[in-house]
Amino acid sequence: MVLVAFGAAVFGAMNGQQGAALKKQELSNLDETVVSLAAPKIEQPKWLKEQLAAEEARVSESRRRHSNGTTIMVSYDVTTRGAVTASVSEFRTLANQTLNDGRGWARMNVQFNEVPSGGQFTLVLAEANQLPTFSSGCSVDYSCRAGRYVVINQDRWLGATPSWNQAGGSLRDYRHMVINHETGHWLGHDHSYCSGSSNPAPVMQQQSISLQGCNFNPWPLASELWSTMLGI
Amino acid sequence: MRRHKEIEPQATAEKNRQPLYKRRQGLVVAGVILGIILLYVLMSFFAWKNMKSHSDAVFGNVNRDLKIVMGQASSRGDRLKALESLNERYDEVDKLCQTEWWYSWQSVIPQNTSMLVSCKAKKTAIQATKPLVQQLLPLIKNENSLSDILSGLNGAGKELTEETWYKAKKAAEETLNKIKSMNTSKEYTPVKDRAEAVVTDVTTNWIKLEQAHTAKNKQEFTGATDALDHSYQGFATVEAASNALLSPKLDKLTATLAEIKL
C-alpha cells in the first residue's frame, strides 16, 4: 500500500498535478472583492448627534423629575364625532384609567384630569368615516392624532385590528394601547419600531398594523418616558 | 561456307555488345529503384522520428502549462496565463500523431504502432479538456472584469463623514453604470444581473441616506443606514451565483485534467 501510494505521488509530481481540485479562487478574485465589500462606517452627522443629545437630555430630565416626585397636571376633554354607537361613558372611564395607570404615561409623574371643555388636548371617539375630517393624513382604518385632537376610531375601539386579534391580543389591551399610542403622539412622540424579535413592542410602534416580531404591549417602555410637549 | 564463316564473328560481337548495354541499363534502373527505396526508408524513419519528437515537444509544453494550472504554488495570474496558453495549443494538438499518407501505412510496424497508440492516447486526453477550457476561459475573464468593477465601490474609503459620503454614492452610481455596460457571455448573465441588482440597491440606499440627511430626519437616516448595511451584505449572493456557475465546471475540468498522463 505504501509503495502504491508513493508511486502515485511520484507519478503525480512528475505530471505536475497535485491532486487537489482547481478552486474558483485560484483563477478569479471575485470572492476576495466581495469579502472586502462592506458598508463603510458612517459617522453620525452633526444634526443627528444634536438630536440624539437632546433626546438623551429629555430622558435624563424626565428621570430626574420622576425621582424628585414633581407631578405635572394635564387636562383633557372628551367628545364624539359622527354616529357613535359605542358607550361613551365606558370610553371616558377606560381612557382616564389608562392615562393615569401606573404602567402608563403617568410614570412620568403626570396626572391626566378630564375637564368638561378647554382641555390641553381633546380626546375624541369618532365614527370611522369621520377620521379624514380631522386631517388628510387620517385614515378611516385607524385612529389618529391631528393637532390637539387625539382621535380614536370607533371601529378599532369596538373590534381592535385583524393583526392584533390574530396575535391573540385582548380588546381591553388594544384599548389601552390605542389611547396610550395616540396620546403619545400628542406628548411629542413619532412612530418607533420593534427593537428585536420577542421584545415588548414600544407603545409608539404601529402595533395595529404589525408587531414586527415583537410581543404586543399596551404600555410605554421606560425609554419612551419623555415628552417634548410637557418638556420632560 | 567461308563467307558464312567470315560473317559469324561480327554477329557474335554484335550479339555480345547489346546485352551488356542492356545489362548496364538494367543495373542503373535497379540502382535508382534501390536508391528510391532506400531514400523512402530513410525518409520514413525521419518522418516517424519527427512525428514523435514534435508530439513530445507539444506534450511537454502542455505538461508545463498543466503544472502551472494545477500547481499549488502558482499565482492566480500565472495560472490564468497557463490556461490561456493551453487553449492556444489545442489547434497544434489536433494535428499531432499523424504522418503523410505515404508513410501512414507503416503504423503496422510494431514499433510505430506502440508509438502511435501512446501518442493518440495523450492527444485524446488533452482534446477532452478543450470544450471545458474554452467554456471556462470567457467566464473567468467576465468574472475578473466584474470583480475589478465592483472593487471600485471601495474607492471612497471605509470611514465616511457627512462631508465625504457623496464619494461612496458617486462610486456606487459609476459602478452601476459600468456593470450595465459590461459585455459578458450569455452564460455569465445571471451573475452580472445579480451584481447589478445589489449595486442598484446600494445606490438607492445612498440616495435615501442623502435625502434623509438633507431633511434631517432621524428615522429615515437610521433606516437608510441599516438598509445600506443590508444591501452591502447582498454581495454574498453575487458570490453564490458565481459559485453555482463556475464550481461544477472547475470540478469537471480538474477531473479531466487529472486524466492526462504525459
Coordinates of C-alpha atoms in Angstrom, one line a residue:
Chain A
M1 CA 0.0 0.0 0.0
V2 CA 2.8 2.4 1.0
L3 CA 4.6 1.6 -2.2
V4 CA 1.5 2.2 -4.3
A5 CA 0.8 5.5 -2.6
F6 CA 4.5 6.5 -3.0
G7 CA 4.3 5.5 -6.7
A8 CA 1.1 7.5 -7.2
A9 CA 2.7 10.5 -5.5
V10 CA 5.8 10.4 -7.6
F11 CA 3.7 10.0 -10.8
G12 CA 1.5 12.8 -9.8
A13 CA 4.5 15.0 -9.1
M14 CA 6.1 14.1 -12.4
N15 CA 3.0 15.2 -14.2
G16 CA 2.9 18.3 -12.1
Q17 CA -0.7 17.5 -10.9
Q18 CA -1.2 18.0 -7.2
G19 CA -4.4 16.0 -6.9
A20 CA -6.3 18.9 -5.3
A21 CA -9.3 20.3 -7.2
L22 CA -8.9 23.5 -9.0
K23 CA -10.7 26.2 -6.9
K24 CA -12.5 29.2 -8.3
Q25 CA -10.4 31.5 -6.1
E26 CA -7.3 30.2 -7.8
L27 CA -8.4 31.7 -11.1
S28 CA -10.8 34.6 -10.1
N29 CA -10.5 37.3 -7.5
L30 CA -14.3 38.0 -7.2
D31 CA -14.6 36.2 -3.8
E32 CA -11.9 38.4 -2.3
T33 CA -13.5 41.5 -3.7
V34 CA -16.9 40.5 -2.3
V35 CA -15.4 39.9 1.2
S36 CA -13.9 43.4 1.0
L37 CA -17.2 45.0 0.1
A38 CA -18.8 46.0 3.5
A39 CA -20.8 49.1 4.1
P40 CA -18.5 52.0 5.1
K41 CA -18.7 53.1 8.7
I42 CA -20.8 56.3 8.6
E43 CA -20.2 58.9 11.2
Q44 CA -23.3 60.4 12.6
P45 CA -23.9 63.9 11.0
K46 CA -23.8 66.9 13.3
W47 CA -27.6 67.4 13.3
L48 CA -28.2 63.8 14.3
K49 CA -25.7 64.0 17.2
E50 CA -27.6 67.1 18.3
Q51 CA -31.0 65.3 18.1
L52 CA -29.7 62.3 20.0
A53 CA -28.1 64.5 22.6
A54 CA -31.4 66.4 23.1
E55 CA -33.4 63.2 23.4
E56 CA -30.9 61.9 25.9
A57 CA -31.2 65.1 27.9
R58 CA -35.0 64.8 27.8
V59 CA -34.9 61.3 29.2
S60 CA -32.4 62.4 31.8
E61 CA -34.6 65.3 32.8
S62 CA -37.7 63.0 32.9
R63 CA -35.9 60.6 35.2
R64 CA -34.7 63.5 37.4
R65 CA -38.2 64.8 37.7
H66 CA -39.6 61.4 38.3
S67 CA -37.1 60.9 41.1
N68 CA -37.9 64.4 42.5
G69 CA -41.6 63.4 42.7
T70 CA -42.8 66.6 40.9
T71 CA -46.3 65.9 39.4
I72 CA -47.3 67.6 36.1
M73 CA -51.1 68.2 35.7
V74 CA -52.5 67.7 32.2
S75 CA -56.1 68.4 31.4
Y76 CA -58.2 67.0 28.6
D77 CA -61.8 67.0 27.5
V78 CA -63.8 64.2 25.8
T79 CA -66.1 64.5 22.8
T80 CA -67.5 62.4 19.9
R81 CA -67.9 63.0 16.2
G82 CA -70.2 61.2 13.8
A83 CA -72.6 58.4 14.6
V84 CA -71.1 56.9 17.7
T85 CA -72.8 53.7 18.9
A86 CA -70.2 52.7 21.5
S87 CA -70.7 53.5 25.1
V88 CA -69.2 57.0 25.6
S89 CA -69.2 56.6 29.4
E90 CA -67.2 53.4 29.2
F91 CA -64.8 55.2 26.8
R92 CA -64.4 58.1 29.2
T93 CA -63.8 55.8 32.2
L94 CA -61.3 53.5 30.4
A95 CA -59.4 56.4 28.8
N96 CA -58.9 58.1 32.2
Q97 CA -57.9 54.8 33.8
T98 CA -55.4 54.2 31.0
L99 CA -53.9 57.6 31.1
N100 CA -53.4 57.5 34.9
D101 CA -52.4 53.8 35.1
G102 CA -49.2 53.2 37.0
R103 CA -47.9 51.3 33.9
G104 CA -48.6 54.2 31.5
W105 CA -47.6 57.8 30.9
A106 CA -48.4 58.5 34.5
R107 CA -44.9 57.0 35.3
M108 CA -43.5 60.4 34.1
N109 CA -45.2 61.9 37.2
V110 CA -48.0 63.2 35.0
Q111 CA -51.6 63.3 36.1
F112 CA -54.3 63.4 33.4
N113 CA -57.5 65.2 34.5
E114 CA -60.7 65.2 32.4
V115 CA -62.3 68.6 32.2
P116 CA -65.7 69.4 30.6
S117 CA -64.1 71.6 27.9
G118 CA -61.0 73.5 27.1
G119 CA -58.5 70.8 28.0
Q120 CA -54.9 70.8 26.8
F121 CA -56.0 68.2 24.3
T122 CA -59.3 66.8 23.2
L123 CA -60.0 63.0 23.2
V124 CA -62.5 62.1 20.5
L125 CA -64.4 58.9 19.9
A126 CA -65.2 59.2 16.2
E127 CA -67.1 57.2 13.7
A128 CA -64.6 55.7 11.3
N129 CA -65.6 57.7 8.2
Q130 CA -65.1 60.9 10.2
L131 CA -61.4 60.4 10.7
P132 CA -60.3 62.1 7.4
T133 CA -62.2 65.3 8.5
F134 CA -59.6 65.8 11.2
S135 CA -56.7 65.7 8.8
S136 CA -56.0 64.4 5.3
G137 CA -53.3 62.2 6.9
C138 CA -56.0 60.4 8.9
S139 CA -57.4 57.1 7.5
V140 CA -60.8 55.6 8.0
D141 CA -59.0 52.4 9.0
Y142 CA -57.0 53.6 12.0
S143 CA -57.0 56.0 14.9
C144 CA -55.1 59.3 14.6
R145 CA -53.8 62.4 16.2
A146 CA -54.3 65.7 14.5
G147 CA -53.0 68.8 16.3
R148 CA -54.7 68.9 19.7
Y149 CA -57.2 66.2 18.8
V150 CA -56.5 62.6 20.0
V151 CA -59.0 60.7 17.8
I152 CA -60.0 57.1 18.5
N153 CA -61.6 55.3 15.6
Q154 CA -64.9 53.7 16.8
D155 CA -64.4 50.6 14.6
R156 CA -61.0 50.0 16.2
W157 CA -62.4 50.7 19.7
L158 CA -65.1 48.1 19.2
G159 CA -63.1 45.5 17.4
A160 CA -59.3 46.2 17.6
T161 CA -57.5 45.2 14.3
P162 CA -57.2 41.9 12.5
S163 CA -53.4 41.7 13.1
W164 CA -53.9 42.4 16.8
N165 CA -56.6 39.8 17.1
Q166 CA -54.6 37.3 15.2
A167 CA -51.7 37.8 17.6
G168 CA -54.0 37.0 20.5
G169 CA -54.3 40.4 22.0
S170 CA -57.3 41.2 24.1
L171 CA -59.7 44.1 23.3
R172 CA -59.0 45.7 26.6
D173 CA -55.3 45.7 26.0
Y174 CA -55.9 47.1 22.5
R175 CA -57.9 50.0 24.0
H176 CA -55.1 50.7 26.5
M177 CA -52.6 50.6 23.6
V178 CA -54.6 52.9 21.3
I179 CA -55.2 55.5 24.0
N180 CA -51.6 55.5 25.0
H181 CA -50.3 55.5 21.4
E182 CA -52.4 58.4 20.2
T183 CA -51.8 60.4 23.4
G184 CA -48.1 59.6 22.9
H185 CA -48.2 61.5 19.6
W186 CA -49.7 64.5 21.4
L187 CA -47.0 64.2 24.0
G188 CA -44.4 64.6 21.2
H189 CA -43.6 61.1 20.0
D190 CA -43.1 59.9 16.4
H191 CA -43.6 56.2 15.5
S192 CA -40.9 53.8 16.6
Y193 CA -40.0 50.3 15.7
C194 CA -39.6 46.8 17.2
S195 CA -36.1 46.5 18.6
G196 CA -35.8 42.8 18.3
S197 CA -37.7 39.6 18.0
S198 CA -39.9 38.8 21.0
N199 CA -39.1 42.1 22.7
P200 CA -42.1 44.1 24.0
A201 CA -43.2 46.4 21.3
P202 CA -42.8 50.1 22.0
V203 CA -46.2 51.7 22.5
M204 CA -45.3 54.1 19.7
Q205 CA -44.8 51.2 17.3
Q206 CA -47.8 50.8 14.9
Q207 CA -48.9 47.6 16.6
S208 CA -52.3 47.9 14.9
I209 CA -50.6 47.2 11.6
S210 CA -47.8 44.8 12.5
L211 CA -46.0 43.6 15.6
Q212 CA -42.8 43.2 13.5
G213 CA -41.8 40.2 15.6
C214 CA -42.3 41.9 18.9
N215 CA -44.8 41.0 21.6
F216 CA -47.8 43.3 21.9
N217 CA -47.5 45.8 24.6
P218 CA -50.1 48.4 25.6
W219 CA -47.8 50.5 27.8
P220 CA -44.9 52.8 27.1
L221 CA -41.5 51.4 27.6
A222 CA -39.1 53.1 30.0
S223 CA -37.2 54.6 27.0
E224 CA -40.4 56.2 25.9
L225 CA -41.0 58.2 29.1
W226 CA -40.3 61.6 27.8
S227 CA -42.5 64.4 26.3
T228 CA -41.5 67.3 24.2
M229 CA -45.0 68.7 24.7
L230 CA -44.6 68.8 28.5
G231 CA -40.8 69.5 28.4
I232 CA -39.9 66.3 30.2
Chain B
M1 CA 30.9 -21.8 -96.2
R2 CA 33.8 -19.5 -95.9
R3 CA 31.7 -16.5 -96.4
H4 CA 29.4 -17.7 -93.8
K5 CA 32.4 -18.2 -91.5
E6 CA 33.5 -14.6 -92.1
I7 CA 30.2 -13.2 -91.0
E8 CA 29.9 -15.2 -87.8
P9 CA 32.5 -13.3 -85.6
Q10 CA 30.9 -9.9 -86.4
A11 CA 27.5 -11.2 -85.4
T12 CA 28.8 -12.6 -82.2
A13 CA 30.4 -9.3 -81.2
E14 CA 27.2 -7.5 -82.1
K15 CA 25.3 -10.0 -80.1
N16 CA 27.7 -9.6 -77.1
R17 CA 27.6 -5.8 -77.1
Q18 CA 23.8 -5.4 -76.9
P19 CA 23.2 -7.4 -73.8
L20 CA 26.0 -5.6 -72.0
Y21 CA 24.3 -2.3 -72.7
K22 CA 21.1 -3.7 -71.7
R23 CA 22.6 -5.1 -68.5
R24 CA 24.1 -1.7 -67.7
Q25 CA 20.8 0.0 -68.2
G26 CA 19.1 -2.6 -66.0
L27 CA 21.7 -2.0 -63.4
V28 CA 21.1 1.7 -63.5
V29 CA 17.4 1.2 -63.2
A30 CA 17.8 -1.2 -60.4
G31 CA 20.2 1.2 -58.7
V32 CA 17.8 4.0 -59.0
I33 CA 15.0 1.9 -57.7
L34 CA 17.1 0.8 -54.8
G35 CA 18.1 4.3 -54.2
I36 CA 14.5 5.4 -54.1
I37 CA 13.6 2.6 -51.8
L38 CA 16.5 3.5 -49.5
L39 CA 15.5 7.2 -49.6
Y40 CA 11.9 6.3 -48.8
V41 CA 13.0 4.1 -45.9
L42 CA 15.2 6.8 -44.7
M43 CA 12.5 9.5 -45.0
S44 CA 10.0 7.2 -43.4
F45 CA 12.4 6.8 -40.4
F46 CA 12.8 10.5 -40.1
A47 CA 9.1 11.2 -40.6
W48 CA 8.2 8.9 -37.7
K49 CA 11.0 10.2 -35.7
N50 CA 10.0 13.8 -36.3
M51 CA 6.4 12.9 -35.6
K52 CA 7.4 11.6 -32.2
S53 CA 9.8 14.4 -31.4
H54 CA 7.3 17.1 -32.4
S55 CA 4.5 15.4 -30.4
D56 CA 6.8 15.0 -27.4
A57 CA 7.7 18.7 -27.7
V58 CA 4.0 19.8 -27.8
F59 CA 3.1 17.3 -25.0
G60 CA 6.0 18.8 -23.0
N61 CA 4.6 22.3 -23.5
V62 CA 1.1 21.2 -22.5
N63 CA 2.6 19.5 -19.4
R64 CA 4.3 22.7 -18.5
D65 CA 1.0 24.6 -18.7
L66 CA -0.7 21.9 -16.7
K67 CA 1.9 22.1 -14.0
I68 CA 1.2 25.8 -13.6
V69 CA -2.6 25.5 -13.8
M70 CA -2.7 22.7 -11.2
G71 CA 0.4 23.6 -9.1
Q72 CA -0.4 24.8 -5.6
A73 CA 2.3 27.4 -5.6
S74 CA 1.2 29.1 -8.8
S75 CA -0.1 32.6 -8.7
R76 CA -3.6 33.4 -9.9
G77 CA -2.2 35.4 -12.9
D78 CA 0.3 32.7 -13.9
R79 CA -2.4 30.1 -13.6
L80 CA -4.8 32.0 -15.9
K81 CA -2.0 32.7 -18.4
A82 CA -1.1 29.0 -18.5
L83 CA -4.8 28.1 -19.1
E84 CA -4.9 30.6 -22.0
S85 CA -1.6 29.1 -23.3
L86 CA -3.2 25.6 -23.1
N87 CA -6.2 26.9 -25.0
E88 CA -3.9 28.2 -27.7
R89 CA -2.2 24.8 -28.1
Y90 CA -5.3 22.9 -29.0
D91 CA -5.0 23.5 -32.8
E92 CA -1.5 22.2 -32.6
V93 CA -2.6 19.2 -30.6
D94 CA -5.3 18.4 -33.1
K95 CA -2.6 17.9 -35.8
L96 CA -0.4 15.5 -33.7
C97 CA 0.1 11.8 -34.1
Q98 CA -0.2 12.0 -37.9
T99 CA 2.2 11.4 -40.8
E100 CA 1.8 12.0 -44.5
W101 CA -0.4 9.3 -46.1
W102 CA 2.5 7.7 -47.9
Y103 CA 4.1 6.9 -44.6
S104 CA 1.0 6.2 -42.6
W105 CA 0.7 2.6 -43.7
Q106 CA 3.8 2.0 -41.7
S107 CA 1.8 2.2 -38.5
V108 CA 1.5 -1.6 -38.9
I109 CA 5.2 -1.8 -37.9
P110 CA 5.1 -2.8 -34.2
Q111 CA 7.5 0.0 -33.1
N112 CA 5.4 2.6 -34.8
T113 CA 2.1 1.0 -33.6
S114 CA 3.1 1.4 -29.9
M115 CA 4.3 4.9 -30.5
L116 CA 1.1 5.9 -32.3
V117 CA -1.1 4.3 -29.6
S118 CA 0.7 6.2 -26.9
C119 CA 0.6 9.4 -28.8
K120 CA -3.1 9.2 -29.6
A121 CA -4.0 8.4 -26.0
K122 CA -2.2 11.6 -24.8
K123 CA -3.8 13.6 -27.6
T124 CA -7.3 12.3 -26.8
A125 CA -6.9 13.1 -23.1
I126 CA -5.8 16.6 -23.9
Q127 CA -8.5 17.1 -26.5
A128 CA -11.1 16.1 -23.9
T129 CA -10.2 19.3 -21.9
K130 CA -10.8 21.6 -24.9
P131 CA -14.5 22.2 -24.6
L132 CA -14.2 22.8 -20.8
V133 CA -11.3 25.2 -21.1
Q134 CA -13.0 27.0 -23.9
Q135 CA -16.2 27.3 -21.9
L136 CA -14.4 28.4 -18.7
L137 CA -12.0 31.0 -20.0
P138 CA -14.5 33.6 -21.1
L139 CA -16.5 33.1 -17.8
I140 CA -13.3 33.7 -15.8
K141 CA -12.5 36.7 -17.8
N142 CA -16.0 38.1 -17.2
E143 CA -15.7 37.3 -13.5
N144 CA -12.4 39.1 -13.2
S145 CA -13.8 42.1 -15.1
L146 CA -16.8 42.2 -12.7
S147 CA -14.5 41.9 -9.8
D148 CA -12.4 44.9 -11.0
I149 CA -15.6 46.9 -11.4
L150 CA -17.0 46.0 -8.0
S151 CA -13.8 46.9 -6.3
G152 CA -14.4 50.5 -7.3
L153 CA -17.1 50.6 -4.6
N154 CA -14.2 50.6 -2.0
G155 CA -12.7 53.7 -3.6
A156 CA -14.5 56.1 -1.2
G157 CA -12.9 54.6 1.9
K158 CA -14.1 52.7 4.9
E159 CA -15.0 55.5 7.2
L160 CA -17.1 58.3 5.9
T161 CA -18.5 61.6 7.3
E162 CA -21.3 63.8 6.0
E163 CA -18.6 65.7 4.0
T164 CA -17.3 62.5 2.3
W165 CA -20.2 60.0 1.8
Y166 CA -21.1 61.6 -1.5
K167 CA -18.0 59.9 -2.8
A168 CA -19.4 56.5 -1.9
K169 CA -22.7 57.4 -3.6
K170 CA -20.8 58.5 -6.7
A171 CA -18.7 55.4 -6.7
A172 CA -21.9 53.3 -6.5
E173 CA -23.5 55.1 -9.4
E174 CA -20.4 54.7 -11.5
T175 CA -20.1 51.1 -10.6
L176 CA -23.7 50.5 -11.6
N177 CA -23.2 52.2 -15.0
K178 CA -20.1 50.1 -15.6
I179 CA -21.9 46.9 -14.8
K180 CA -24.8 47.8 -17.1
S181 CA -22.4 48.4 -20.0
M182 CA -20.4 45.2 -19.4
N183 CA -20.4 42.8 -22.3
T184 CA -20.5 39.3 -20.9
S185 CA -21.1 35.9 -22.3
K186 CA -24.7 34.8 -22.2
E187 CA -23.9 32.1 -19.6
Y188 CA -22.5 34.7 -17.2
T189 CA -25.6 36.9 -17.4
P190 CA -27.2 35.5 -14.1
V191 CA -24.1 36.6 -12.1
K192 CA -24.0 40.0 -13.8
D193 CA -27.7 40.5 -13.2
R194 CA -27.3 39.7 -9.5
A195 CA -24.4 42.2 -9.2
E196 CA -26.5 44.8 -11.0
A197 CA -29.4 44.2 -8.6
V198 CA -27.2 44.5 -5.5
V199 CA -25.4 47.6 -6.7
T200 CA -28.8 49.2 -7.6
D201 CA -29.9 48.5 -4.1
V202 CA -26.7 50.1 -2.7
T203 CA -27.1 53.1 -4.9
T204 CA -30.7 53.6 -3.9
N205 CA -29.9 53.5 -0.2
W206 CA -27.1 56.0 -0.6
I207 CA -29.6 58.3 -2.3
K208 CA -32.1 57.7 0.6
L209 CA -29.4 58.4 3.1
E210 CA -28.6 61.7 1.4
Q211 CA -32.2 62.7 1.3
A212 CA -32.7 61.8 5.0
H213 CA -29.6 63.9 5.8
T214 CA -31.0 66.8 3.9
A215 CA -34.4 66.5 5.6
K216 CA -32.6 65.9 9.0
N217 CA -35.0 63.0 9.5
K218 CA -33.6 60.8 12.2
Q219 CA -35.8 57.8 11.5
E220 CA -35.2 57.9 7.7
F221 CA -31.5 58.3 8.3
T222 CA -31.2 55.4 10.7
G223 CA -33.4 53.3 8.3
A224 CA -31.2 54.2 5.3
T225 CA -28.0 53.3 7.3
D226 CA -29.5 49.9 8.3
A227 CA -30.6 49.4 4.7
L228 CA -27.1 50.2 3.4
D229 CA -25.6 47.6 5.7
H230 CA -28.1 45.1 4.5
S231 CA -27.6 45.9 0.8
Y232 CA -23.8 45.5 1.1
Q233 CA -24.4 42.1 2.6
G234 CA -26.2 41.3 -0.7
F235 CA -22.9 40.9 -2.4
A236 CA -22.7 37.4 -0.9
T237 CA -25.5 36.5 -3.3
V238 CA -23.3 37.5 -6.2
E239 CA -20.6 35.2 -4.9
A240 CA -23.1 32.4 -4.5
A241 CA -24.4 32.9 -8.1
S242 CA -20.8 32.8 -9.4
N243 CA -20.0 29.6 -7.4
A244 CA -23.1 27.9 -8.7
L245 CA -22.0 28.7 -12.3
L246 CA -18.2 28.1 -12.1
S247 CA -17.5 25.5 -9.4
P248 CA -19.1 22.5 -11.2
K249 CA -17.3 23.4 -14.4
L250 CA -14.0 23.6 -12.5
D251 CA -14.6 20.3 -10.7
K252 CA -15.2 18.7 -14.1
L253 CA -12.1 20.3 -15.6
T254 CA -10.0 19.1 -12.7
A255 CA -11.2 15.6 -13.2
T256 CA -10.5 15.8 -16.9
L257 CA -7.0 17.3 -16.4
A258 CA -6.2 14.5 -14.0
E259 CA -6.7 12.0 -16.8
I260 CA -3.9 13.5 -18.8
K261 CA -0.7 11.4 -18.2
L262 CA 2.1 13.0 -20.2

